[in-house]
Amino acid sequence: MRILDTHLHLIYPEKFTYPWLGNAPKINKPWPVEAYFAEALPLGIESALHMEVDVVETDAVAESEFVLTLPRIAGAIAACRPEHMNFVDQIERLSEHAHIKGVRRILHEAPDELSQSDLFIENLRHLPDYDLSFDLCLRADQLWLGANLAQRAPDVTFILDHCGNPDINGLGLDPWRGALKEIARNPNVMAKVSGIVNHCDPGWTAETLRPYVEHVIETFGWDRVVWGSDHPVATVTGGTLTDWVNAAREIVRNASPDEQAKLFHRNAERIYKV
């Protein structure tokens, strides 16, 4: 089963500035495309969408423009700032590149009120005009923010990153499970099966992740889920890209070939218009 990775981070410190990497010593180094695909290709990952890596704002457009020149990068999700008055100017420039498929504003470290302002929401409503989606990066306790955005911008396609970031090592399945059902009531929200190994202790297995992945698929359905590696962030807790791919395949092993194809590449091709 071939895979389209919808959440690859490439890191080029010689080209761009990543302020947050100073607090992430395990991955604070170059992570180039060649090293990723050396491991990814044998796993069946044939191409990837690059997810913005929270560079300084002045590097945001250049980052996406650069990664689109790299081999096997099928598209990019660019950084954006919907809280700014010049947001439409930002997305007009981004839309000049056919392979920029969506945008993201990291919200899990921002004040809750940032994404709920009238300006932020009105700016998001322009995204369909430019054929762009919006990736939601929220903590489990913030999922109500995403539900509000989806309701107030119903024509925007939202993709919820990292299964909504369940607190696997802490609270566990609840109250995340109920909050996920609430955001899934909005038909314009999709879910990305990615990033949950970041919330596990080292030594996690497919069985550690199974109840979370299965709940996401059950809640959103096979037509509204995509798969992402979150590489290299997903290596912080000791696992590898190979570990995560193998675990994901094991969790859905009993699903039909059609259902597996939807998760691993077909939905992503439709949702991100690859």
Tab-separated table of C-alpha atoms in Angstrom:
chain	number	residue	atom	x	y	z
A	1	MET	CA	0.000	0.000	0.000
A	2	ARG	CA	1.615	3.243	-1.115
A	3	ILE	CA	1.630	6.213	1.249
A	4	LEU	CA	1.369	9.958	0.746
A	5	ASP	CA	2.794	11.539	3.895
A	6	THR	CA	0.700	14.623	4.688
A	7	HIS	CA	2.876	15.962	7.490
A	8	LEU	CA	6.614	16.050	6.791
A	9	HIS	CA	8.854	18.644	8.412
A	10	LEU	CA	12.155	19.341	6.662
A	11	ILE	CA	14.709	21.384	8.576
A	12	TYR	CA	17.442	23.418	6.890
A	13	PRO	CA	19.125	25.548	9.594
A	14	GLU	CA	21.559	27.022	7.074
A	15	LYS	CA	18.637	28.554	5.167
A	16	PHE	CA	15.934	29.362	7.739
A	17	THR	CA	15.562	30.298	11.406
A	18	TYR	CA	13.591	28.016	13.737
A	19	PRO	CA	13.373	29.701	17.166
A	20	TRP	CA	11.648	26.718	18.827
A	21	LEU	CA	14.422	24.263	18.003
A	22	GLY	CA	16.535	25.679	20.806
A	23	ASN	CA	14.143	23.922	23.176
A	24	ALA	CA	14.200	20.670	21.189
A	25	PRO	CA	17.795	19.438	21.408
A	26	LYS	CA	16.999	15.938	20.135
A	27	ILE	CA	16.049	17.251	16.705
A	28	ASN	CA	18.008	20.499	16.616
A	29	LYS	CA	19.999	19.649	13.493
A	30	PRO	CA	19.458	19.463	9.727
A	31	TRP	CA	16.746	17.073	8.512
A	32	PRO	CA	17.069	17.161	4.714
A	33	VAL	CA	14.799	15.545	2.160
A	34	GLU	CA	17.426	12.993	1.086
A	35	ALA	CA	17.712	11.514	4.582
A	36	TYR	CA	13.941	11.296	4.943
A	37	PHE	CA	13.327	9.451	1.693
A	38	ALA	CA	16.233	7.102	2.295
A	39	GLU	CA	14.093	5.670	5.114
A	40	ALA	CA	10.669	6.483	3.666
A	41	LEU	CA	10.841	4.935	0.204
A	42	PRO	CA	11.404	1.348	1.400
A	43	LEU	CA	8.327	1.820	3.629
A	44	GLY	CA	6.108	2.633	0.670
A	45	ILE	CA	6.078	6.417	1.171
A	46	GLU	CA	6.339	7.677	-2.396
A	47	SER	CA	5.749	11.395	-1.830
A	48	ALA	CA	5.021	13.911	0.892
A	49	LEU	CA	3.354	17.191	1.684
A	50	HIS	CA	5.658	19.524	3.560
A	51	MET	CA	4.220	21.027	6.726
A	52	GLU	CA	5.555	24.424	7.738
A	53	VAL	CA	8.080	24.202	10.584
A	54	ASP	CA	7.272	27.397	12.498
A	55	VAL	CA	10.148	29.403	11.068
A	56	VAL	CA	10.393	33.102	11.892
A	57	GLU	CA	7.586	34.945	10.168
A	58	THR	CA	9.895	36.635	7.667
A	59	ASP	CA	11.002	33.188	6.402
A	60	ALA	CA	7.512	31.736	6.036
A	61	VAL	CA	6.923	32.204	2.310
A	62	ALA	CA	10.525	31.434	1.384
A	63	GLU	CA	10.352	28.151	3.303
A	64	SER	CA	7.437	26.867	1.257
A	65	GLU	CA	8.902	28.138	-1.996
A	66	PHE	CA	12.150	26.310	-1.249
A	67	VAL	CA	10.672	22.934	-0.277
A	68	LEU	CA	8.632	22.860	-3.480
A	69	THR	CA	11.918	22.612	-5.404
A	70	LEU	CA	12.843	19.366	-3.611
A	71	PRO	CA	12.292	15.867	-5.019
A	72	ARG	CA	9.107	13.955	-4.152
A	73	ILE	CA	7.534	16.933	-2.373
A	74	ALA	CA	4.036	16.890	-3.842
A	75	GLY	CA	2.910	20.079	-2.149
A	76	ALA	CA	3.260	22.325	0.877
A	77	ILE	CA	1.175	23.621	3.745
A	78	ALA	CA	2.525	27.107	4.401
A	79	ALA	CA	2.633	29.198	7.551
A	80	CYS	CA	0.133	32.040	7.785
A	81	ARG	CA	-1.098	34.701	10.202
A	82	PRO	CA	-4.888	35.117	9.990
A	83	GLU	CA	-4.764	37.532	12.916
A	84	HIS	CA	-3.081	40.120	10.671
A	85	MET	CA	-4.844	42.723	8.564
A	86	ASN	CA	-2.681	41.817	5.543
A	87	PHE	CA	-3.669	38.144	5.576
A	88	VAL	CA	-5.290	38.269	2.143
A	89	ASP	CA	-2.052	39.670	0.733
A	90	GLN	CA	-0.218	36.703	2.289
A	91	ILE	CA	-2.465	34.083	0.743
A	92	GLU	CA	-2.547	35.861	-2.616
A	93	ARG	CA	1.227	35.489	-2.786
A	94	LEU	CA	1.051	31.879	-1.658
A	95	SER	CA	-1.645	31.074	-4.214
A	96	GLU	CA	0.779	31.979	-7.003
A	97	HIS	CA	2.328	28.560	-6.353
A	98	ALA	CA	0.015	25.802	-7.546
A	99	HIS	CA	1.591	23.272	-5.220
A	100	ILE	CA	0.857	25.196	-2.028
A	101	LYS	CA	-2.199	23.250	-0.924
A	102	GLY	CA	-3.070	24.791	2.414
A	103	VAL	CA	-1.961	26.953	5.315
A	104	ARG	CA	-1.469	26.563	9.034
A	105	ARG	CA	-1.268	28.846	12.033
A	106	ILE	CA	0.019	26.950	15.083
A	107	LEU	CA	-2.571	27.487	17.822
A	108	HIS	CA	-1.595	25.062	20.565
A	109	GLU	CA	0.891	27.572	22.002
A	110	ALA	CA	-1.190	30.693	21.313
A	111	PRO	CA	-3.793	32.311	23.564
A	112	ASP	CA	-7.225	30.810	22.939
A	113	GLU	CA	-8.698	34.161	22.049
A	114	LEU	CA	-6.307	34.668	19.116
A	115	SER	CA	-8.221	32.279	16.846
A	116	GLN	CA	-11.679	33.407	17.944
A	117	SER	CA	-11.513	37.051	16.887
A	118	ASP	CA	-13.785	38.337	14.128
A	119	LEU	CA	-10.724	39.295	12.065
A	120	PHE	CA	-9.186	35.823	12.306
A	121	ILE	CA	-12.413	34.125	11.245
A	122	GLU	CA	-13.222	36.605	8.496
A	123	ASN	CA	-9.725	36.061	7.094
A	124	LEU	CA	-10.169	32.292	7.116
A	125	ARG	CA	-13.341	32.694	5.079
A	126	HIS	CA	-11.183	33.877	2.165
A	127	LEU	CA	-9.324	30.550	1.919
A	128	PRO	CA	-11.797	28.795	-0.408
A	129	ASP	CA	-11.378	31.650	-2.893
A	130	TYR	CA	-7.745	30.578	-3.224
A	131	ASP	CA	-8.414	26.817	-3.032
A	132	LEU	CA	-6.542	26.529	0.270
A	133	SER	CA	-7.333	24.431	3.330
A	134	PHE	CA	-6.439	25.155	6.958
A	135	ASP	CA	-4.592	22.729	9.231
A	136	LEU	CA	-5.646	22.950	12.872
A	137	CYS	CA	-2.904	22.364	15.443
A	138	LEU	CA	-4.665	22.316	18.814
A	139	ARG	CA	-4.244	20.695	22.203
A	140	ALA	CA	-6.907	18.238	23.306
A	141	ASP	CA	-8.344	20.825	25.705
A	142	GLN	CA	-8.656	23.315	22.836
A	143	LEU	CA	-10.710	21.243	20.416
A	144	TRP	CA	-13.725	23.452	21.086
A	145	LEU	CA	-11.791	26.284	19.424
A	146	GLY	CA	-11.575	24.277	16.227
A	147	ALA	CA	-15.260	23.408	16.414
A	148	ASN	CA	-16.106	27.110	16.669
A	149	LEU	CA	-13.912	27.935	13.662
A	150	ALA	CA	-15.497	25.177	11.594
A	151	GLN	CA	-18.989	26.438	12.443
A	152	ARG	CA	-18.179	30.073	11.705
A	153	ALA	CA	-16.267	29.309	8.497
A	154	PRO	CA	-18.315	26.405	7.084
A	155	ASP	CA	-16.926	26.684	3.557
A	156	VAL	CA	-13.338	26.177	4.744
A	157	THR	CA	-11.843	22.683	4.799
A	158	PHE	CA	-10.098	22.134	8.140
A	159	ILE	CA	-7.669	19.285	8.833
A	160	LEU	CA	-7.193	18.493	12.517
A	161	ASP	CA	-3.543	17.601	13.069
A	162	HIS	CA	-2.264	14.804	15.301
A	163	CYS	CA	-5.625	13.233	16.181
A	164	GLY	CA	-6.362	16.327	18.251
A	165	ASN	CA	-3.327	15.660	20.474
A	166	PRO	CA	-4.729	13.227	23.053
A	167	ASP	CA	-2.862	13.282	26.369
A	168	ILE	CA	-1.864	9.621	26.229
A	169	ASN	CA	0.622	9.817	29.101
A	170	GLY	CA	-1.739	11.824	31.289
A	171	LEU	CA	-5.522	11.981	31.067
A	172	GLY	CA	-5.723	9.258	28.441
A	173	LEU	CA	-8.845	8.737	26.363
A	174	ASP	CA	-11.145	11.091	28.269
A	175	PRO	CA	-12.175	13.864	27.956
A	176	TRP	CA	-10.405	13.870	24.544
A	177	ARG	CA	-12.747	11.183	23.222
A	178	GLY	CA	-15.867	13.283	23.734
A	179	ALA	CA	-14.264	16.489	22.491
A	180	LEU	CA	-13.196	14.732	19.301
A	181	LYS	CA	-16.773	13.660	18.647
A	182	GLU	CA	-17.930	17.259	19.027
A	183	ILE	CA	-15.469	18.681	16.498
A	184	ALA	CA	-16.197	15.792	14.117
A	185	ARG	CA	-19.871	16.848	13.988
A	186	ASN	CA	-18.678	19.543	11.567
A	187	PRO	CA	-18.509	17.941	8.109
A	188	ASN	CA	-15.835	20.398	6.968
A	189	VAL	CA	-13.311	19.018	9.516
A	190	MET	CA	-11.010	16.141	8.535
A	191	ALA	CA	-8.634	14.300	10.879
A	192	LYS	CA	-4.947	13.564	10.461
A	193	VAL	CA	-3.651	10.359	12.023
A	194	SER	CA	-0.249	11.672	13.033
A	195	GLY	CA	1.800	13.011	15.899
A	196	ILE	CA	0.382	10.924	18.743
A	197	VAL	CA	3.653	9.140	19.477
A	198	ASN	CA	4.861	12.490	20.797
A	199	HIS	CA	2.527	11.983	23.756
A	200	CYS	CA	3.856	8.521	24.640
A	201	ASP	CA	6.674	7.257	26.811
A	202	PRO	CA	9.596	5.624	24.983
A	203	GLY	CA	8.850	2.023	24.157
A	204	TRP	CA	5.338	2.677	22.815
A	205	THR	CA	3.824	0.009	20.580
A	206	ALA	CA	0.954	-0.302	18.136
A	207	GLU	CA	-1.227	-1.397	21.042
A	208	THR	CA	-0.402	1.804	22.927
A	209	LEU	CA	-1.747	3.815	20.012
A	210	ARG	CA	-4.551	1.552	18.831
A	211	PRO	CA	-7.480	2.907	20.936
A	212	TYR	CA	-6.683	6.467	19.864
A	213	VAL	CA	-6.293	5.751	16.160
A	214	GLU	CA	-9.362	3.532	16.110
A	215	HIS	CA	-11.450	6.192	17.850
A	216	VAL	CA	-10.377	8.812	15.301
A	217	ILE	CA	-11.323	6.552	12.385
A	218	GLU	CA	-14.597	5.497	13.990
A	219	THR	CA	-15.520	9.114	14.756
A	220	PHE	CA	-14.595	10.705	11.417
A	221	GLY	CA	-15.149	7.717	9.141
A	222	TRP	CA	-12.828	6.359	6.485
A	223	ASP	CA	-13.555	9.219	4.055
A	224	ARG	CA	-12.341	11.979	6.413
A	225	VAL	CA	-8.969	10.689	7.640
A	226	VAL	CA	-5.435	11.107	6.287
A	227	TRP	CA	-2.067	9.826	7.494
A	228	GLY	CA	1.012	11.853	8.391
A	229	SER	CA	4.460	11.070	9.783
A	230	ASP	CA	5.187	14.260	11.747
A	231	HIS	CA	8.818	13.441	11.003
A	232	PRO	CA	11.232	14.252	12.636
A	233	VAL	CA	9.215	15.510	15.638
A	234	ALA	CA	7.814	11.996	16.045
A	235	THR	CA	11.321	10.697	16.804
A	236	VAL	CA	11.627	12.700	20.036
A	237	THR	CA	10.163	9.921	22.199
A	238	GLY	CA	12.574	7.341	20.855
A	239	GLY	CA	10.695	5.841	17.926
A	240	THR	CA	11.552	6.046	14.245
A	241	LEU	CA	9.646	6.722	11.061
A	242	THR	CA	9.786	2.985	10.417
A	243	ASP	CA	8.274	2.273	13.835
A	244	TRP	CA	5.341	4.620	13.229
A	245	VAL	CA	4.611	3.331	9.725
A	246	ASN	CA	4.690	-0.259	10.927
A	247	ALA	CA	2.436	0.560	13.891
A	248	ALA	CA	-0.093	2.368	11.686
A	249	ARG	CA	-0.201	-0.540	9.244
A	250	GLU	CA	-0.697	-2.990	12.106
A	251	ILE	CA	-3.553	-0.985	13.614
A	252	VAL	CA	-5.518	-0.987	10.345
A	253	ARG	CA	-4.397	-4.434	9.200
A	254	ASN	CA	-7.935	-5.834	9.307
A	255	ALA	CA	-9.451	-2.947	7.358
A	256	SER	CA	-10.281	-3.522	3.704
A	257	PRO	CA	-7.729	-2.593	1.017
A	258	ASP	CA	-10.069	0.230	-0.045
A	259	GLU	CA	-10.238	1.615	3.498
A	260	GLN	CA	-6.474	1.431	3.899
A	261	ALA	CA	-5.985	3.215	0.578
A	262	LYS	CA	-8.270	6.014	1.762
A	263	LEU	CA	-6.212	6.526	4.912
A	264	PHE	CA	-2.762	6.245	3.379
A	265	HIS	CA	-3.134	8.187	0.145
A	266	ARG	CA	-6.534	8.476	-1.545
A	267	ASN	CA	-8.214	10.903	0.881
A	268	ALA	CA	-5.118	13.102	0.991
A	269	GLU	CA	-5.053	13.336	-2.785
A	270	ARG	CA	-8.683	14.483	-2.739
A	271	ILE	CA	-8.601	16.773	0.302
A	272	TYR	CA	-5.313	18.477	-0.498
A	273	LYS	CA	-5.945	18.296	-4.266
A	274	VAL	CA	-2.622	16.611	-5.001
